[in-house]
């Protein structure tokens, strides 16, 4: 949530910063801003709305400075407004900061700082940071003391001693001030700060929220996500948790805090393999559509190299066959779409290995002292690899002695780094806020894990594993077939685009697909949708049904198909407008459903991989008909880095 960028180099900073922000816009898009060093001053521009609003105002400001910072915001504290947009400036306007994260003790700090004479101009939690830096900087550079109130401090600044120059291996004064400021903070942060007293320097700090630095031919770049720097720099330094960095126009230095001193440290370098196609929509109208069509490729890539001599291989799990055999319980933690992939996996893991498996929303898991033992395998599923709740749950599980296995889409992400082993979903960068292809990557990865556990427990024989793997691989072709024929989906979309609410139903695997279908519809079309296990409908939700009420039923061939059919009839009898996702060759279902979307026959275990595709397309089509922004739905952000 929130994206930050910084640039210090030889080009005018403003366009570089705005380009970086555009690439990070998926992290938050309610307001944005930049601050640039212009001569001996800092100039800042903030705008509400999309980055394009900020970009439109740039020509009015004639900014030429070559060092600056920028921010795209997803509001937590304080409404989306220009006053609350970052960068935040110090009282004197000589220091500016951008922040991603949450400052939990901001209210206490604010009241202390206000008593010392600092003037706040926003309601954000982040603004305390710049005032804390201002105080610390005054002490370091202008010899004020902690007892001076703001007026005294400012008086002393009139006869200020110039800030020291940055020397190799020594932190700038700004970085020292930033380090002093962060020692007062409780919460999470990635911070970039600039000061008019130390031109060309961007001071950076990181705790929990990610921050990377890249060395380019034109200067140094900073960003909260590699996405902003792909194609810009060949590799990045991933700032470690608790580390600091001074970024100058053609070099940067990393520091760790040791007993309140900043000591030179090494950052971890990561190569950026950049495929320009990922960031282009190509022939597709939006990224969501493009990503839906990428799903057959995701299935193939995620499966590549996983079957060796009839056995599933996931060497990244870093558990021996014997250790796997000792696993007596699996707990999967995730949020949103990733949670729905986990619901599918529960059925597969229990079915194939008979190991009890629980699935829990990460935000609940972390606060309820769950029972986790060293023989529990905890699996954390996260597309972004930086969801705050999932990360906190991982940390909790590891403290309790469990091995944690991460499933993520983002190489080098916090989930990947903090887990004992990781499997990458090979979806490639997902740009649309609504997850589609990463759900498929998660389903395939979790299915591999379930096969591996079945194999380790001796419940799946080699021939069965091979047969199941081949059927799983076939879903790529089946997905392609679904994507070729979308006319029934479009017709269904037209018939309920003006509804106010919809009910998604299914049983077994279909219940999890219904959950994900309902989430997709809510996210992109703003139509209220609720998912219910079909058998539960008569225990309450059936009261919602009146003539024309949309009911979307996942009615693929499965052991509970007949039961789902009965539930569809119960809805139909009460006047529901039924859209059914059914298996090709099901000639009977047409008499109970107003619209039938046929998909190829697949084993029930793999049906979520194919059955979700029509529901993704349906949600997108309805959103399009309702005039919604497909790739950036209101109020959402791609990475949820706050609790
Ligand atoms: C999915 O369409 C949503 N954008 C959201 O529910 C998402 O799945 C959830 O926030 C979890 O994110 P993660 O997979 O990156 O952890």
mmCIF file with all atom_site columns, C-alpha atoms in Angstrom, residues 445-594:
data_model
loop_
_atom_site.group_PDB
_atom_site.id
_atom_site.type_symbol
_atom_site.label_atom_id
_atom_site.label_alt_id
_atom_site.label_comp_id
_atom_site.label_asym_id
_atom_site.label_entity_id
_atom_site.label_seq_id
_atom_site.pdbx_PDB_ins_code
_atom_site.Cartn_x
_atom_site.Cartn_y
_atom_site.Cartn_z
_atom_site.occupancy
_atom_site.B_iso_or_equiv
_atom_site.pdbx_formal_charge
_atom_site.auth_seq_id
_atom_site.auth_comp_id
_atom_site.auth_asym_id
_atom_site.auth_atom_id
_atom_site.pdbx_PDB_model_num
ATOM 1   C CA . UNK A 1 445 ? 1.342   -24.749 -6.635  1.00 0.00 ? 445 UNK A CA 1
ATOM 2   C CA . UNK A 1 446 ? -0.912  -25.895 -3.800  1.00 0.00 ? 446 UNK A CA 1
ATOM 3   C CA . UNK A 1 447 ? -2.004  -28.899 -5.851  1.00 0.00 ? 447 UNK A CA 1
ATOM 4   C CA . UNK A 1 448 ? 1.668   -29.833 -6.287  1.00 0.00 ? 448 UNK A CA 1
ATOM 5   C CA . UNK A 1 449 ? 2.131   -29.533 -2.537  1.00 0.00 ? 449 UNK A CA 1
ATOM 6   C CA . UNK A 1 450 ? -0.894  -31.764 -1.912  1.00 0.00 ? 450 UNK A CA 1
ATOM 7   C CA . UNK A 1 451 ? 0.494   -34.361 -4.341  1.00 0.00 ? 451 UNK A CA 1
ATOM 8   C CA . UNK A 1 452 ? 3.875   -34.174 -2.623  1.00 0.00 ? 452 UNK A CA 1
ATOM 9   C CA . UNK A 1 453 ? 2.326   -34.778 0.796   1.00 0.00 ? 453 UNK A CA 1
ATOM 10  C CA . UNK A 1 454 ? 0.232   -37.658 -0.550  1.00 0.00 ? 454 UNK A CA 1
ATOM 11  C CA . UNK A 1 455 ? 3.382   -39.129 -2.008  1.00 0.00 ? 455 UNK A CA 1
ATOM 12  C CA . UNK A 1 456 ? 5.408   -38.613 1.209   1.00 0.00 ? 456 UNK A CA 1
ATOM 13  C CA . UNK A 1 457 ? 2.710   -40.269 3.307   1.00 0.00 ? 457 UNK A CA 1
ATOM 14  C CA . UNK A 1 458 ? 2.699   -43.236 0.918   1.00 0.00 ? 458 UNK A CA 1
ATOM 15  C CA . UNK A 1 459 ? -0.971  -42.739 0.079   1.00 0.00 ? 459 UNK A CA 1
ATOM 16  C CA . UNK A 1 460 ? -0.396  -41.908 -3.555  1.00 0.00 ? 460 UNK A CA 1
ATOM 17  C CA . UNK A 1 461 ? 1.495   -44.454 -5.614  1.00 0.00 ? 461 UNK A CA 1
ATOM 18  C CA . UNK A 1 462 ? 3.839   -43.421 -8.378  1.00 0.00 ? 462 UNK A CA 1
ATOM 19  C CA . UNK A 1 463 ? 1.369   -44.316 -11.136 1.00 0.00 ? 463 UNK A CA 1
ATOM 20  C CA . UNK A 1 464 ? -1.360  -42.256 -9.469  1.00 0.00 ? 464 UNK A CA 1
ATOM 21  C CA . UNK A 1 465 ? 0.933   -39.262 -9.047  1.00 0.00 ? 465 UNK A CA 1
ATOM 22  C CA . UNK A 1 466 ? 1.889   -39.452 -12.709 1.00 0.00 ? 466 UNK A CA 1
ATOM 23  C CA . UNK A 1 467 ? -1.732  -39.739 -13.820 1.00 0.00 ? 467 UNK A CA 1
ATOM 24  C CA . UNK A 1 468 ? -2.865  -36.850 -11.616 1.00 0.00 ? 468 UNK A CA 1
ATOM 25  C CA . UNK A 1 469 ? 0.041   -34.680 -12.715 1.00 0.00 ? 469 UNK A CA 1
ATOM 26  C CA . UNK A 1 470 ? -0.763  -35.271 -16.380 1.00 0.00 ? 470 UNK A CA 1
ATOM 27  C CA . UNK A 1 471 ? -4.421  -34.415 -15.818 1.00 0.00 ? 471 UNK A CA 1
ATOM 28  C CA . UNK A 1 472 ? -3.354  -31.284 -13.970 1.00 0.00 ? 472 UNK A CA 1
ATOM 29  C CA . UNK A 1 473 ? -1.137  -30.331 -16.896 1.00 0.00 ? 473 UNK A CA 1
ATOM 30  C CA . UNK A 1 474 ? -4.080  -30.810 -19.271 1.00 0.00 ? 474 UNK A CA 1
ATOM 31  C CA . UNK A 1 475 ? -5.957  -27.997 -17.557 1.00 0.00 ? 475 UNK A CA 1
ATOM 32  C CA . UNK A 1 476 ? -3.752  -25.571 -19.528 1.00 0.00 ? 476 UNK A CA 1
ATOM 33  C CA . UNK A 1 477 ? -5.344  -26.712 -22.783 1.00 0.00 ? 477 UNK A CA 1
ATOM 34  C CA . UNK A 1 478 ? -8.790  -26.796 -21.198 1.00 0.00 ? 478 UNK A CA 1
ATOM 35  C CA . UNK A 1 479 ? -8.326  -23.219 -20.003 1.00 0.00 ? 479 UNK A CA 1
ATOM 36  C CA . UNK A 1 480 ? -7.410  -22.232 -23.546 1.00 0.00 ? 480 UNK A CA 1
ATOM 37  C CA . UNK A 1 481 ? -10.626 -23.783 -24.826 1.00 0.00 ? 481 UNK A CA 1
ATOM 38  C CA . UNK A 1 482 ? -12.698 -21.787 -22.300 1.00 0.00 ? 482 UNK A CA 1
ATOM 39  C CA . UNK A 1 483 ? -10.982 -18.569 -23.307 1.00 0.00 ? 483 UNK A CA 1
ATOM 40  C CA . UNK A 1 484 ? -11.824 -19.135 -26.964 1.00 0.00 ? 484 UNK A CA 1
ATOM 41  C CA . UNK A 1 485 ? -15.591 -19.173 -26.406 1.00 0.00 ? 485 UNK A CA 1
ATOM 42  C CA . UNK A 1 486 ? -16.935 -16.375 -24.222 1.00 0.00 ? 486 UNK A CA 1
ATOM 43  C CA . UNK A 1 487 ? -20.288 -15.494 -25.835 1.00 0.00 ? 487 UNK A CA 1
ATOM 44  C CA . UNK A 1 488 ? -22.465 -17.155 -23.160 1.00 0.00 ? 488 UNK A CA 1
ATOM 45  C CA . UNK A 1 489 ? -20.574 -15.178 -20.537 1.00 0.00 ? 489 UNK A CA 1
ATOM 46  C CA . UNK A 1 490 ? -21.281 -11.884 -22.276 1.00 0.00 ? 490 UNK A CA 1
ATOM 47  C CA . UNK A 1 491 ? -25.010 -12.682 -22.535 1.00 0.00 ? 491 UNK A CA 1
ATOM 48  C CA . UNK A 1 492 ? -25.206 -13.521 -18.839 1.00 0.00 ? 492 UNK A CA 1
ATOM 49  C CA . UNK A 1 493 ? -23.372 -10.297 -17.987 1.00 0.00 ? 493 UNK A CA 1
ATOM 50  C CA . UNK A 1 494 ? -25.875 -8.172  -19.893 1.00 0.00 ? 494 UNK A CA 1
ATOM 51  C CA . UNK A 1 495 ? -28.802 -9.758  -18.103 1.00 0.00 ? 495 UNK A CA 1
ATOM 52  C CA . UNK A 1 496 ? -27.715 -8.878  -14.594 1.00 0.00 ? 496 UNK A CA 1
ATOM 53  C CA . UNK A 1 497 ? -25.518 -5.814  -14.906 1.00 0.00 ? 497 UNK A CA 1
ATOM 54  C CA . UNK A 1 498 ? -28.257 -3.675  -13.311 1.00 0.00 ? 498 UNK A CA 1
ATOM 55  C CA . UNK A 1 499 ? -28.913 -5.981  -10.361 1.00 0.00 ? 499 UNK A CA 1
ATOM 56  C CA . UNK A 1 500 ? -27.997 -4.769  -6.911  1.00 0.00 ? 500 UNK A CA 1
ATOM 57  C CA . UNK A 1 501 ? -26.849 -8.056  -5.482  1.00 0.00 ? 501 UNK A CA 1
ATOM 58  C CA . UNK A 1 502 ? -25.940 -11.620 -6.478  1.00 0.00 ? 502 UNK A CA 1
ATOM 59  C CA . UNK A 1 503 ? -25.562 -14.963 -4.766  1.00 0.00 ? 503 UNK A CA 1
ATOM 60  C CA . UNK A 1 504 ? -22.810 -17.415 -5.726  1.00 0.00 ? 504 UNK A CA 1
ATOM 61  C CA . UNK A 1 505 ? -23.327 -21.044 -4.749  1.00 0.00 ? 505 UNK A CA 1
ATOM 62  C CA . UNK A 1 506 ? -21.408 -24.305 -5.045  1.00 0.00 ? 506 UNK A CA 1
ATOM 63  C CA . UNK A 1 507 ? -20.429 -27.374 -3.042  1.00 0.00 ? 507 UNK A CA 1
ATOM 64  C CA . UNK A 1 508 ? -17.027 -28.889 -2.263  1.00 0.00 ? 508 UNK A CA 1
ATOM 65  C CA . UNK A 1 509 ? -14.551 -27.451 -4.724  1.00 0.00 ? 509 UNK A CA 1
ATOM 66  C CA . UNK A 1 510 ? -17.392 -25.430 -6.203  1.00 0.00 ? 510 UNK A CA 1
ATOM 67  C CA . UNK A 1 511 ? -17.952 -23.650 -2.863  1.00 0.00 ? 511 UNK A CA 1
ATOM 68  C CA . UNK A 1 512 ? -14.410 -22.250 -2.948  1.00 0.00 ? 512 UNK A CA 1
ATOM 69  C CA . UNK A 1 513 ? -14.845 -21.238 -6.598  1.00 0.00 ? 513 UNK A CA 1
ATOM 70  C CA . UNK A 1 514 ? -18.101 -19.493 -5.646  1.00 0.00 ? 514 UNK A CA 1
ATOM 71  C CA . UNK A 1 515 ? -16.223 -17.522 -2.948  1.00 0.00 ? 515 UNK A CA 1
ATOM 72  C CA . UNK A 1 516 ? -13.622 -16.360 -5.434  1.00 0.00 ? 516 UNK A CA 1
ATOM 73  C CA . UNK A 1 517 ? -16.253 -15.583 -8.095  1.00 0.00 ? 517 UNK A CA 1
ATOM 74  C CA . UNK A 1 518 ? -18.170 -13.404 -5.628  1.00 0.00 ? 518 UNK A CA 1
ATOM 75  C CA . UNK A 1 519 ? -14.994 -11.584 -4.564  1.00 0.00 ? 519 UNK A CA 1
ATOM 76  C CA . UNK A 1 520 ? -14.110 -10.827 -8.196  1.00 0.00 ? 520 UNK A CA 1
ATOM 77  C CA . UNK A 1 521 ? -17.571 -9.421  -8.862  1.00 0.00 ? 521 UNK A CA 1
ATOM 78  C CA . UNK A 1 522 ? -17.505 -7.213  -5.757  1.00 0.00 ? 522 UNK A CA 1
ATOM 79  C CA . UNK A 1 523 ? -14.012 -5.923  -6.441  1.00 0.00 ? 523 UNK A CA 1
ATOM 80  C CA . UNK A 1 524 ? -14.404 -4.846  -10.032 1.00 0.00 ? 524 UNK A CA 1
ATOM 81  C CA . UNK A 1 525 ? -18.130 -4.124  -10.502 1.00 0.00 ? 525 UNK A CA 1
ATOM 82  C CA . UNK A 1 526 ? -19.056 -2.842  -6.984  1.00 0.00 ? 526 UNK A CA 1
ATOM 83  C CA . UNK A 1 527 ? -22.087 -5.098  -7.159  1.00 0.00 ? 527 UNK A CA 1
ATOM 84  C CA . UNK A 1 528 ? -22.818 -6.719  -3.824  1.00 0.00 ? 528 UNK A CA 1
ATOM 85  C CA . UNK A 1 529 ? -22.169 -10.450 -4.017  1.00 0.00 ? 529 UNK A CA 1
ATOM 86  C CA . UNK A 1 530 ? -22.217 -13.184 -1.450  1.00 0.00 ? 530 UNK A CA 1
ATOM 87  C CA . UNK A 1 531 ? -20.999 -16.756 -1.698  1.00 0.00 ? 531 UNK A CA 1
ATOM 88  C CA . UNK A 1 532 ? -22.665 -19.611 0.127   1.00 0.00 ? 532 UNK A CA 1
ATOM 89  C CA . UNK A 1 533 ? -22.139 -23.355 0.151   1.00 0.00 ? 533 UNK A CA 1
ATOM 90  C CA . UNK A 1 534 ? -25.182 -24.369 -1.910  1.00 0.00 ? 534 UNK A CA 1
ATOM 91  C CA . UNK A 1 535 ? -26.542 -26.607 0.853   1.00 0.00 ? 535 UNK A CA 1
ATOM 92  C CA . UNK A 1 536 ? -26.577 -23.714 3.308   1.00 0.00 ? 536 UNK A CA 1
ATOM 93  C CA . UNK A 1 537 ? -28.808 -21.571 1.129   1.00 0.00 ? 537 UNK A CA 1
ATOM 94  C CA . UNK A 1 538 ? -31.999 -22.833 2.697   1.00 0.00 ? 538 UNK A CA 1
ATOM 95  C CA . UNK A 1 539 ? -30.682 -21.873 6.142   1.00 0.00 ? 539 UNK A CA 1
ATOM 96  C CA . UNK A 1 540 ? -31.075 -18.180 5.411   1.00 0.00 ? 540 UNK A CA 1
ATOM 97  C CA . UNK A 1 541 ? -29.843 -16.683 2.146   1.00 0.00 ? 541 UNK A CA 1
ATOM 98  C CA . UNK A 1 542 ? -32.750 -18.149 0.193   1.00 0.00 ? 542 UNK A CA 1
ATOM 99  C CA . UNK A 1 543 ? -34.842 -15.374 1.746   1.00 0.00 ? 543 UNK A CA 1
ATOM 100 C CA . UNK A 1 544 ? -33.021 -12.950 -0.559  1.00 0.00 ? 544 UNK A CA 1
ATOM 101 C CA . UNK A 1 545 ? -34.362 -14.597 -3.665  1.00 0.00 ? 545 UNK A CA 1
ATOM 102 C CA . UNK A 1 546 ? -37.131 -12.825 -5.519  1.00 0.00 ? 546 UNK A CA 1
ATOM 103 C CA . UNK A 1 547 ? -37.968 -12.796 -9.217  1.00 0.00 ? 547 UNK A CA 1
ATOM 104 C CA . UNK A 1 548 ? -34.902 -11.849 -11.272 1.00 0.00 ? 548 UNK A CA 1
ATOM 105 C CA . UNK A 1 549 ? -32.407 -12.195 -8.389  1.00 0.00 ? 549 UNK A CA 1
ATOM 106 C CA . UNK A 1 550 ? -29.095 -13.455 -9.869  1.00 0.00 ? 550 UNK A CA 1
ATOM 107 C CA . UNK A 1 551 ? -27.811 -16.795 -8.577  1.00 0.00 ? 551 UNK A CA 1
ATOM 108 C CA . UNK A 1 552 ? -24.519 -17.988 -10.032 1.00 0.00 ? 552 UNK A CA 1
ATOM 109 C CA . UNK A 1 553 ? -24.075 -21.709 -9.499  1.00 0.00 ? 553 UNK A CA 1
ATOM 110 C CA . UNK A 1 554 ? -20.887 -23.689 -9.898  1.00 0.00 ? 554 UNK A CA 1
ATOM 111 C CA . UNK A 1 555 ? -22.436 -26.933 -11.142 1.00 0.00 ? 555 UNK A CA 1
ATOM 112 C CA . UNK A 1 556 ? -19.575 -28.861 -12.695 1.00 0.00 ? 556 UNK A CA 1
ATOM 113 C CA . UNK A 1 557 ? -19.503 -32.680 -12.562 1.00 0.00 ? 557 UNK A CA 1
ATOM 114 C CA . UNK A 1 558 ? -18.576 -33.715 -9.020  1.00 0.00 ? 558 UNK A CA 1
ATOM 115 C CA . UNK A 1 559 ? -19.744 -36.146 -6.340  1.00 0.00 ? 559 UNK A CA 1
ATOM 116 C CA . UNK A 1 560 ? -22.257 -33.512 -5.211  1.00 0.00 ? 560 UNK A CA 1
ATOM 117 C CA . UNK A 1 561 ? -23.506 -32.499 -8.650  1.00 0.00 ? 561 UNK A CA 1
ATOM 118 C CA . UNK A 1 562 ? -27.049 -33.808 -8.036  1.00 0.00 ? 562 UNK A CA 1
ATOM 119 C CA . UNK A 1 563 ? -27.272 -31.891 -4.775  1.00 0.00 ? 563 UNK A CA 1
ATOM 120 C CA . UNK A 1 564 ? -26.177 -28.652 -6.461  1.00 0.00 ? 564 UNK A CA 1
ATOM 121 C CA . UNK A 1 565 ? -28.801 -29.252 -9.130  1.00 0.00 ? 565 UNK A CA 1
ATOM 122 C CA . UNK A 1 566 ? -31.485 -29.523 -6.430  1.00 0.00 ? 566 UNK A CA 1
ATOM 123 C CA . UNK A 1 567 ? -30.267 -26.270 -4.898  1.00 0.00 ? 567 UNK A CA 1
ATOM 124 C CA . UNK A 1 568 ? -30.441 -24.572 -8.283  1.00 0.00 ? 568 UNK A CA 1
ATOM 125 C CA . UNK A 1 569 ? -34.037 -25.743 -8.629  1.00 0.00 ? 569 UNK A CA 1
ATOM 126 C CA . UNK A 1 570 ? -34.869 -24.365 -5.193  1.00 0.00 ? 570 UNK A CA 1
ATOM 127 C CA . UNK A 1 571 ? -33.602 -20.986 -6.346  1.00 0.00 ? 571 UNK A CA 1
ATOM 128 C CA . UNK A 1 572 ? -35.281 -21.216 -9.735  1.00 0.00 ? 572 UNK A CA 1
ATOM 129 C CA . UNK A 1 573 ? -38.657 -22.078 -8.184  1.00 0.00 ? 573 UNK A CA 1
ATOM 130 C CA . UNK A 1 574 ? -38.479 -18.769 -6.330  1.00 0.00 ? 574 UNK A CA 1
ATOM 131 C CA . UNK A 1 575 ? -37.831 -16.792 -9.496  1.00 0.00 ? 575 UNK A CA 1
ATOM 132 C CA . UNK A 1 576 ? -34.017 -16.541 -9.433  1.00 0.00 ? 576 UNK A CA 1
ATOM 133 C CA . UNK A 1 577 ? -32.172 -15.761 -12.633 1.00 0.00 ? 577 UNK A CA 1
ATOM 134 C CA . UNK A 1 578 ? -29.691 -18.631 -12.676 1.00 0.00 ? 578 UNK A CA 1
ATOM 135 C CA . UNK A 1 579 ? -26.304 -18.601 -14.366 1.00 0.00 ? 579 UNK A CA 1
ATOM 136 C CA . UNK A 1 580 ? -24.682 -22.036 -14.194 1.00 0.00 ? 580 UNK A CA 1
ATOM 137 C CA . UNK A 1 581 ? -21.096 -23.023 -14.881 1.00 0.00 ? 581 UNK A CA 1
ATOM 138 C CA . UNK A 1 582 ? -21.476 -26.624 -16.014 1.00 0.00 ? 582 UNK A CA 1
ATOM 139 C CA . UNK A 1 583 ? -19.552 -29.426 -17.692 1.00 0.00 ? 583 UNK A CA 1
ATOM 140 C CA . UNK A 1 584 ? -19.736 -29.847 -21.451 1.00 0.00 ? 584 UNK A CA 1
ATOM 141 C CA . UNK A 1 585 ? -22.217 -32.569 -22.344 1.00 0.00 ? 585 UNK A CA 1
ATOM 142 C CA . UNK A 1 586 ? -24.519 -31.783 -19.405 1.00 0.00 ? 586 UNK A CA 1
ATOM 143 C CA . UNK A 1 587 ? -27.701 -31.671 -21.425 1.00 0.00 ? 587 UNK A CA 1
ATOM 144 C CA . UNK A 1 588 ? -30.092 -31.504 -18.506 1.00 0.00 ? 588 UNK A CA 1
ATOM 145 C CA . UNK A 1 589 ? -28.923 -28.340 -16.784 1.00 0.00 ? 589 UNK A CA 1
ATOM 146 C CA . UNK A 1 590 ? -30.368 -26.001 -19.433 1.00 0.00 ? 590 UNK A CA 1
ATOM 147 C CA . UNK A 1 591 ? -33.883 -26.567 -18.112 1.00 0.00 ? 591 UNK A CA 1
ATOM 148 C CA . UNK A 1 592 ? -33.025 -25.114 -14.695 1.00 0.00 ? 592 UNK A CA 1
ATOM 149 C CA . UNK A 1 593 ? -30.670 -22.289 -15.661 1.00 0.00 ? 593 UNK A CA 1
ATOM 150 C CA . UNK A 1 594 ? -31.237 -19.125 -17.668 1.00 0.00 ? 594 UNK A CA 1
#
